[in-house]
Amino acid sequence: MNPLYLVFGPILLSLIAYISPQGWGKYIALALFGFLMKSSITLYTLLPAHGYLMLGRYLRIDPLGFTLSLQVDQLSVVMLLLTALLLLLVALSSWSVAKNSNAYFALLILFAGPIFGVFMSTNLLWFFIFWELTLIPMFFLIGFWGAERRIYAAMKFFLYTHFASMLILLAFFLIRQQSGVFDMTLVRESMLATPTLIWWLLFIGFAVKMPLFPFHTWLPDAHVQAPAPVSVLLAGVLLKMGAYAMIRMGILMLPESAERFAVILLVIGLITLFYAALMALYETHLKKMVAYSSISHMGLVAVGIATLSASGLSAALFEMIGHALIISPLFLIAGFLHHRTGSWQMKEMSGLMQRAPYLSALFMLAGLAALGLPGTMGFIGELTILLSAIDAYGVVMALVAIGSILSAGYLIRSFRKVLHGECSPLLAQSDLRPDAALLATLVIFAALIVFFGLWPGPLFDLINPVFNGGAL
Amino acid sequence: MSAFAILLTAALLGFGIRNLRWLKGFAFAAILTAAFFALASPPISGYTADTLSAFFGRLMLLTLAAVILGETERINIVQTLFIGAAGFLLLQSTTLLAFVLAFETLSILSFILVARMQNASQAEGAVKLFIAGAVATGLIMLGLALFTLSGHPLNAPLNAPLGVLESIGLWVMLAGLFYKLTIVPMHGWAADSYALVRPAHAAILSGIAKTVVVVALFRLFDAWLIVSPLSINILLALAIATMTLGNFMALFQQRLGRILAYSSIAHAGYMLLAIAAVKSAYAPAGLLYLAVAYLFMQTALFLLLDRLGNGLSDLDLNDIKGLASRDRFAAFYLSVQLFSLAGIPLLAGFLGKAVALFAVVDAGYWPAALIALLNSALSVGYYAWIVKQLYFDDAKAKTRLTALTAAPAFAQLILLAGTLYFGIAAFSIFAVAF
């Protein structure tokens, strides 16, 4: 299989989906995302025990070292598998999108190519190209299909993340100038003249995408205004792209700088964890509460990354996957409730349990997983990060557990406000029957949360070789 | 047979062809023939064809063909051929005298081009262009006189060490050239002129003539700039001021012509930065890439405004609200070229800026590159705002816009192909520049 199909195929296919007869876009999207999932599994089976699987080099510009070099290792394939799974579930949960559905699915398809490119490209400049290209479909998806203040959110998202990207590009130029290569697999062996400057440029650039405090302000707006399936992509894929880049470049590519500045990442991760949790605690807007919960969990991921140990990084990767699977149903349910009731306020949705018991059960399951209930993925992720952090930085890291207490606070509060109590008039007059595709999506998410919560072994088998294979 | 001679002859013969279709066909034939003979030097001292002049000259001819394709007036087609001839001459100039002669010819042709106006505002734009051009010419002549006083021959390349008087002369000349290239603080006229003259003329002035001048200027002056560190510092300062002011001013504009005019000023800043990076081996490729990308993007956008506004130059953001729902192809062409100007990847504008700014980093001026990158991010503010009007806003019931007909749409396709091709295929530019 030519790997170019995976990165450029979706870009061309998005045009076909756009001009195809109305209603065909969703089928094209589903077929493509299925193909991407199958290809990701194939890549997994082909991986060597250590190092990269070379897929090909294309478009060589030798004087600049600008070559589309496509290679994958365990870390990239884990991200590819997660992305393909989420794309499939997002397509499924978007099945009832009626407004310009072909354009909507064409943009989802357009998003798939660059995101695969990000995880497959080992050339820094091409990595950046794919990184930036993800902005365009997201900009249109938020700006066209979003809620009331969608245009503001789309512009803010675009500008904020584009500014951060410029820092990343400058870092890549400095790396190329000082090491003579754009190939991220070779940079580790090079002597860089200004590693501190490069690390900080990359750190800020990736911190915006993850997002970490104080670079997070674009995300609550983007999440609130984006349609629910796009929020899933934002939280499940785009934020993970930031965390992936932080691991791949901030840690694995620049190990010496990472060691020097790990404490800064740790402190910022902790601040993000607590700040976002406190913001969620005071939030009455359901989707915004979920958005802050998402940011708080990314703070936890940052703590895991900051341990710099194989176990900590594995835990962070597990938490990244867990977070994607846990936060997605919360966003989908919040979006569904807003779509049907017209309100974002939790107090106007009280009594959901009486009107929609299955939906409430799924909301509760995802919420409990988010607060780290044993038996769910959330518990495994939080526990392993906690243990790794204590192992790396001492008992003081037990304060990470306070983050879980705070998340229990805002999530249980949301259960009380939304699920229990008298059925609100707004809820009473709304049709709360989800369509079959959305329900199926939520059930798949719930099953995965519980399955990997009870039986995390297979997922750790997939993740552990990423950092135990000498990458560190 | 040289490209210059072919285009000049075609332009002169073109006066005699009365039928618009015949004239267009004749012009395309002349352009094709000129492109074929692009590597042949004209039989004039000081002008030599090489791979660089042939490469950029051919791309210039392609954009001129796009201009002619959508043109509806015979005289404009003839003038476009004249400008093509002068552009080739400028690209092939290898000495100071040859450069100045070709540059002045191009300037005079620009004045004649914009002198054909439809209303008072276009007259204002034309007058401002003429006055700016006259000032620039005055400075260039003064610089040339100072340079001559030193006794340095005018027909020799500038690669020998130069004395103080020669350097002062060259700087005065550069001031004149910067006036035309809209470098701050000599940019004031451009915001009005580009925005007020007919957009198709602005496409030629800002998209084609400007890039030709930049490429020719770099070819001639790079040897002198490499050995003149003071000049580099001045160029860096001017470049930063130009891009920053251009981008900030563009943020506050309502009229599309003025947004593009300030965007053009900002891009002049990026190009000047690439010139300042002359000591990097990547500077020629960077500048050439930026010029090629800009040639396609800016020409396409002004031509699109020309056709949508039916030759009028006063379209504003309100006029294009909801264009995507009315004419999705026009909105698509506009968006892609705007995203390219903003530096979004897989479009020529990104690689143009990337290679140019890498050259700046490679030359050791990374803070300047950082400022340029932040400027580029800032510019997304106004480019994305235009795209927002196209796609996210509702169309007005009454519109002043005219629909894009087949010929201008095909012209846009040609220019779009250029923007997309050079968004990926960087090897052709590196092959020429290295």
Short mmCIF file of C-alpha atoms in Angstrom, two decimals, chain B residues 141-392:
data_model
loop_
_atom_site.label_atom_id
_atom_site.label_comp_id
_atom_site.label_asym_id
_atom_site.label_seq_id
_atom_site.Cartn_x
_atom_site.Cartn_y
_atom_site.Cartn_z
CA MET B 141 18.54 59.35 -11.41
CA LEU B 142 20.19 61.20 -8.51
CA GLY B 143 21.67 57.93 -7.30
CA LEU B 144 22.87 57.10 -10.78
CA ALA B 145 24.49 60.54 -11.07
CA LEU B 146 26.30 60.10 -7.74
CA PHE B 147 27.41 56.66 -8.79
CA THR B 148 28.70 58.01 -12.12
CA LEU B 149 30.64 60.75 -10.35
CA SER B 150 32.79 58.09 -8.73
CA GLY B 151 33.99 56.98 -12.12
CA HIS B 152 32.72 53.44 -11.72
CA PRO B 153 31.49 52.24 -15.14
CA LEU B 154 27.69 51.96 -15.38
CA ASN B 155 27.82 48.93 -17.59
CA ALA B 156 29.89 46.81 -15.20
CA PRO B 157 28.34 44.35 -12.72
CA LEU B 158 28.37 45.42 -9.06
CA ASN B 159 30.61 42.64 -7.80
CA ALA B 160 33.78 44.69 -7.33
CA PRO B 161 34.53 46.50 -4.04
CA LEU B 162 32.86 49.93 -4.09
CA GLY B 163 33.91 53.25 -2.59
CA VAL B 164 31.85 55.59 -0.40
CA LEU B 165 30.45 57.68 -3.22
CA GLU B 166 29.38 54.62 -5.20
CA SER B 167 27.72 53.18 -2.09
CA ILE B 168 25.88 56.45 -1.41
CA GLY B 169 24.77 56.49 -5.02
CA LEU B 170 23.49 52.95 -4.79
CA TRP B 171 21.64 53.72 -1.57
CA VAL B 172 19.92 56.74 -3.12
CA MET B 173 18.98 54.50 -6.04
CA LEU B 174 17.68 51.87 -3.67
CA ALA B 175 15.59 54.54 -1.95
CA GLY B 176 13.97 55.26 -5.31
CA LEU B 177 13.40 51.57 -5.97
CA PHE B 178 12.00 51.10 -2.48
CA TYR B 179 9.57 53.91 -3.24
CA LYS B 180 8.21 51.78 -6.06
CA LEU B 181 8.38 48.62 -3.98
CA THR B 182 6.25 50.28 -1.27
CA ILE B 183 8.80 49.94 1.50
CA VAL B 184 7.97 51.93 4.67
CA PRO B 185 8.22 54.95 5.00
CA MET B 186 7.79 55.30 1.23
CA HIS B 187 4.63 53.24 1.07
CA GLY B 188 1.91 55.86 1.50
CA TRP B 189 0.99 56.18 -2.17
CA ALA B 190 0.51 52.46 -2.71
CA ALA B 191 -2.42 51.97 -0.34
CA ASP B 192 -4.37 54.51 -2.38
CA SER B 193 -3.09 53.71 -5.82
CA TYR B 194 -3.53 49.94 -5.67
CA ALA B 195 -6.94 50.36 -4.11
CA LEU B 196 -8.19 53.05 -6.46
CA VAL B 197 -7.00 52.05 -9.91
CA ARG B 198 -8.86 49.38 -11.80
CA PRO B 199 -8.17 46.05 -10.00
CA ALA B 200 -6.93 44.40 -13.20
CA HIS B 201 -4.32 47.16 -13.43
CA ALA B 202 -3.47 46.71 -9.76
CA ALA B 203 -2.93 43.01 -10.54
CA ILE B 204 -0.27 43.96 -13.07
CA LEU B 205 1.30 46.66 -10.88
CA SER B 206 1.27 44.85 -7.58
CA GLY B 207 1.35 41.22 -8.62
CA ILE B 208 3.51 41.18 -11.73
CA ALA B 209 5.61 44.36 -12.01
CA LYS B 210 6.55 44.38 -8.33
CA THR B 211 7.82 40.80 -8.32
CA VAL B 212 9.76 41.31 -11.53
CA VAL B 213 11.47 44.36 -10.00
CA VAL B 214 12.29 42.48 -6.79
CA VAL B 215 13.84 39.51 -8.60
CA ALA B 216 15.84 41.75 -10.94
CA LEU B 217 16.95 43.98 -8.06
CA PHE B 218 18.25 41.03 -6.05
CA ARG B 219 20.12 39.64 -9.02
CA LEU B 220 21.88 42.92 -9.58
CA PHE B 221 22.50 44.10 -6.03
CA ASP B 222 23.24 40.88 -4.12
CA ALA B 223 27.00 41.00 -4.73
CA TRP B 224 27.15 44.53 -3.29
CA LEU B 225 24.87 43.76 -0.34
CA ILE B 226 26.96 40.76 0.75
CA VAL B 227 29.97 42.99 1.39
CA SER B 228 27.96 45.81 2.97
CA PRO B 229 26.95 44.86 6.56
CA LEU B 230 25.50 48.31 7.29
CA SER B 231 23.16 47.90 4.36
CA ILE B 232 21.92 44.59 5.75
CA ASN B 233 21.01 46.19 9.08
CA ILE B 234 19.14 48.99 7.35
CA LEU B 235 17.33 46.47 5.16
CA LEU B 236 16.33 44.41 8.20
CA ALA B 237 14.92 47.46 9.97
CA LEU B 238 13.02 48.59 6.88
CA ALA B 239 11.68 45.09 6.27
CA ILE B 240 10.37 44.74 9.82
CA ALA B 241 8.77 48.19 9.74
CA THR B 242 7.19 47.50 6.36
CA MET B 243 5.64 44.13 7.18
CA THR B 244 4.43 45.24 10.60
CA LEU B 245 2.84 48.46 9.42
CA GLY B 246 1.33 46.79 6.37
CA ASN B 247 -0.28 44.04 8.41
CA PHE B 248 -1.57 46.32 11.17
CA MET B 249 -3.06 48.76 8.69
CA ALA B 250 -4.70 45.95 6.73
CA LEU B 251 -6.49 44.84 9.89
CA PHE B 252 -8.49 48.07 9.99
CA GLN B 253 -9.59 48.29 6.36
CA GLN B 254 -13.05 47.72 5.00
CA ARG B 255 -12.40 48.04 1.28
CA LEU B 256 -11.02 44.90 -0.31
CA GLY B 257 -8.66 46.84 -2.56
CA ARG B 258 -7.10 48.56 0.41
CA ILE B 259 -6.75 45.30 2.34
CA LEU B 260 -4.90 43.82 -0.61
CA ALA B 261 -2.86 47.00 -0.98
CA TYR B 262 -1.68 46.85 2.63
CA SER B 263 -1.15 43.11 2.28
CA SER B 264 1.04 43.95 -0.71
CA ILE B 265 3.03 46.38 1.44
CA ALA B 266 3.46 43.67 4.09
CA HIS B 267 4.67 41.23 1.46
CA ALA B 268 7.17 43.79 0.24
CA GLY B 269 8.52 43.62 3.78
CA TYR B 270 8.86 39.82 3.63
CA MET B 271 10.65 40.10 0.29
CA LEU B 272 13.00 42.74 1.64
CA LEU B 273 13.77 40.46 4.55
CA ALA B 274 14.75 37.71 2.12
CA ILE B 275 17.01 40.22 0.35
CA ALA B 276 18.58 41.11 3.70
CA ALA B 277 19.38 37.43 4.21
CA VAL B 278 21.70 37.64 1.23
CA LYS B 279 24.60 35.98 3.00
CA SER B 280 22.63 32.74 3.31
CA ALA B 281 22.90 30.34 0.39
CA TYR B 282 19.14 29.92 0.61
CA ALA B 283 18.33 33.61 0.10
CA PRO B 284 18.05 33.42 -3.72
CA ALA B 285 15.69 30.45 -3.47
CA GLY B 286 13.74 32.14 -0.70
CA LEU B 287 13.26 35.38 -2.56
CA LEU B 288 12.47 33.63 -5.81
CA TYR B 289 9.93 31.40 -4.08
CA LEU B 290 8.28 34.34 -2.37
CA ALA B 291 8.15 36.24 -5.65
CA VAL B 292 6.70 33.27 -7.55
CA ALA B 293 4.05 32.65 -4.92
CA TYR B 294 3.16 36.31 -4.75
CA LEU B 295 2.97 36.55 -8.53
CA PHE B 296 0.17 34.00 -8.62
CA MET B 297 -1.66 34.95 -5.42
CA GLN B 298 -1.83 38.69 -5.83
CA THR B 299 -2.56 38.62 -9.54
CA ALA B 300 -5.38 36.13 -8.97
CA LEU B 301 -6.97 38.15 -6.18
CA PHE B 302 -6.94 41.50 -7.96
CA LEU B 303 -8.21 39.89 -11.18
CA LEU B 304 -11.01 38.25 -9.24
CA LEU B 305 -11.97 41.57 -7.66
CA ASP B 306 -11.88 43.14 -11.11
CA ARG B 307 -14.33 40.65 -12.56
CA LEU B 308 -16.60 40.49 -9.52
CA GLY B 309 -16.75 44.28 -9.37
CA ASN B 310 -16.96 44.63 -13.16
CA GLY B 311 -13.84 46.76 -13.30
CA LEU B 312 -14.80 49.01 -10.39
CA SER B 313 -12.44 49.34 -7.46
CA ASP B 314 -14.71 50.13 -4.54
CA LEU B 315 -15.86 46.70 -3.37
CA ASP B 316 -15.88 46.32 0.37
CA LEU B 317 -16.35 43.49 2.85
CA ASN B 318 -20.13 43.93 2.86
CA ASP B 319 -20.29 43.31 -0.87
CA ILE B 320 -18.88 39.82 -0.62
CA LYS B 321 -20.97 38.65 2.32
CA GLY B 322 -22.33 35.18 1.60
CA LEU B 323 -20.61 34.96 -1.79
CA ALA B 324 -20.12 31.21 -1.24
CA SER B 325 -23.87 30.65 -1.40
CA ARG B 326 -24.17 32.63 -4.62
CA ASP B 327 -21.00 31.72 -6.51
CA ARG B 328 -19.14 28.93 -4.76
CA PHE B 329 -16.32 28.79 -7.31
CA ALA B 330 -15.51 32.49 -6.96
CA ALA B 331 -15.57 32.10 -3.16
CA PHE B 332 -13.32 29.05 -3.44
CA TYR B 333 -10.77 30.82 -5.65
CA LEU B 334 -10.75 33.81 -3.30
CA SER B 335 -10.37 31.66 -0.20
CA VAL B 336 -7.54 29.52 -1.53
CA GLN B 337 -5.52 32.54 -2.67
CA LEU B 338 -6.19 34.33 0.63
CA PHE B 339 -5.11 31.29 2.62
CA SER B 340 -2.02 31.13 0.46
CA LEU B 341 -1.25 34.78 1.23
CA ALA B 342 -1.75 33.94 4.90
CA GLY B 343 0.87 31.22 4.59
CA ILE B 344 -1.29 28.14 5.01
CA PRO B 345 0.58 24.98 3.90
CA LEU B 346 0.25 23.09 0.66
CA LEU B 347 -0.16 26.48 -1.00
CA ALA B 348 2.65 28.45 -2.60
CA GLY B 349 2.46 31.26 -0.06
CA PHE B 350 3.53 28.93 2.72
CA LEU B 351 6.62 27.52 1.05
CA GLY B 352 7.51 30.99 -0.23
CA LYS B 353 7.53 32.37 3.28
CA ALA B 354 9.06 29.21 4.75
CA VAL B 355 12.06 29.12 2.44
CA ALA B 356 12.58 32.89 2.67
CA LEU B 357 12.38 32.91 6.46
CA PHE B 358 14.60 29.86 6.74
CA ALA B 359 17.17 31.85 4.76
CA VAL B 360 16.77 34.65 7.32
CA VAL B 361 17.37 32.21 10.19
CA ASP B 362 20.26 30.66 8.27
CA ALA B 363 21.82 34.11 7.89
CA GLY B 364 21.70 34.44 11.68
CA TYR B 365 18.78 36.86 12.03
CA TRP B 366 16.33 34.64 13.89
CA PRO B 367 14.71 37.51 15.86
CA ALA B 368 13.80 39.13 12.54
CA ALA B 369 12.40 35.80 11.36
CA LEU B 370 10.34 35.56 14.55
CA ILE B 371 8.89 39.02 13.97
CA ALA B 372 8.07 38.03 10.39
CA LEU B 373 6.40 34.81 11.54
CA LEU B 374 4.32 36.66 14.10
CA ASN B 375 3.41 39.17 11.42
CA SER B 376 2.32 36.31 9.23
CA ALA B 377 0.13 35.00 12.03
CA LEU B 378 -1.31 38.48 12.54
CA SER B 379 -2.19 38.68 8.86
CA VAL B 380 -4.44 35.65 9.28
CA GLY B 381 -6.69 38.05 11.19
CA TYR B 382 -7.70 39.94 8.08
CA TYR B 383 -7.42 37.14 5.54
CA ALA B 384 -9.60 34.81 7.62
CA TRP B 385 -11.99 37.71 8.21
CA ILE B 386 -12.57 37.97 4.45
CA VAL B 387 -13.12 34.20 4.29
CA LYS B 388 -15.57 34.57 7.15
CA GLN B 389 -17.60 37.07 5.07
CA LEU B 390 -17.60 34.65 2.15
CA TYR B 391 -18.77 31.55 3.97
CA PHE B 392 -20.25 32.30 7.37
#
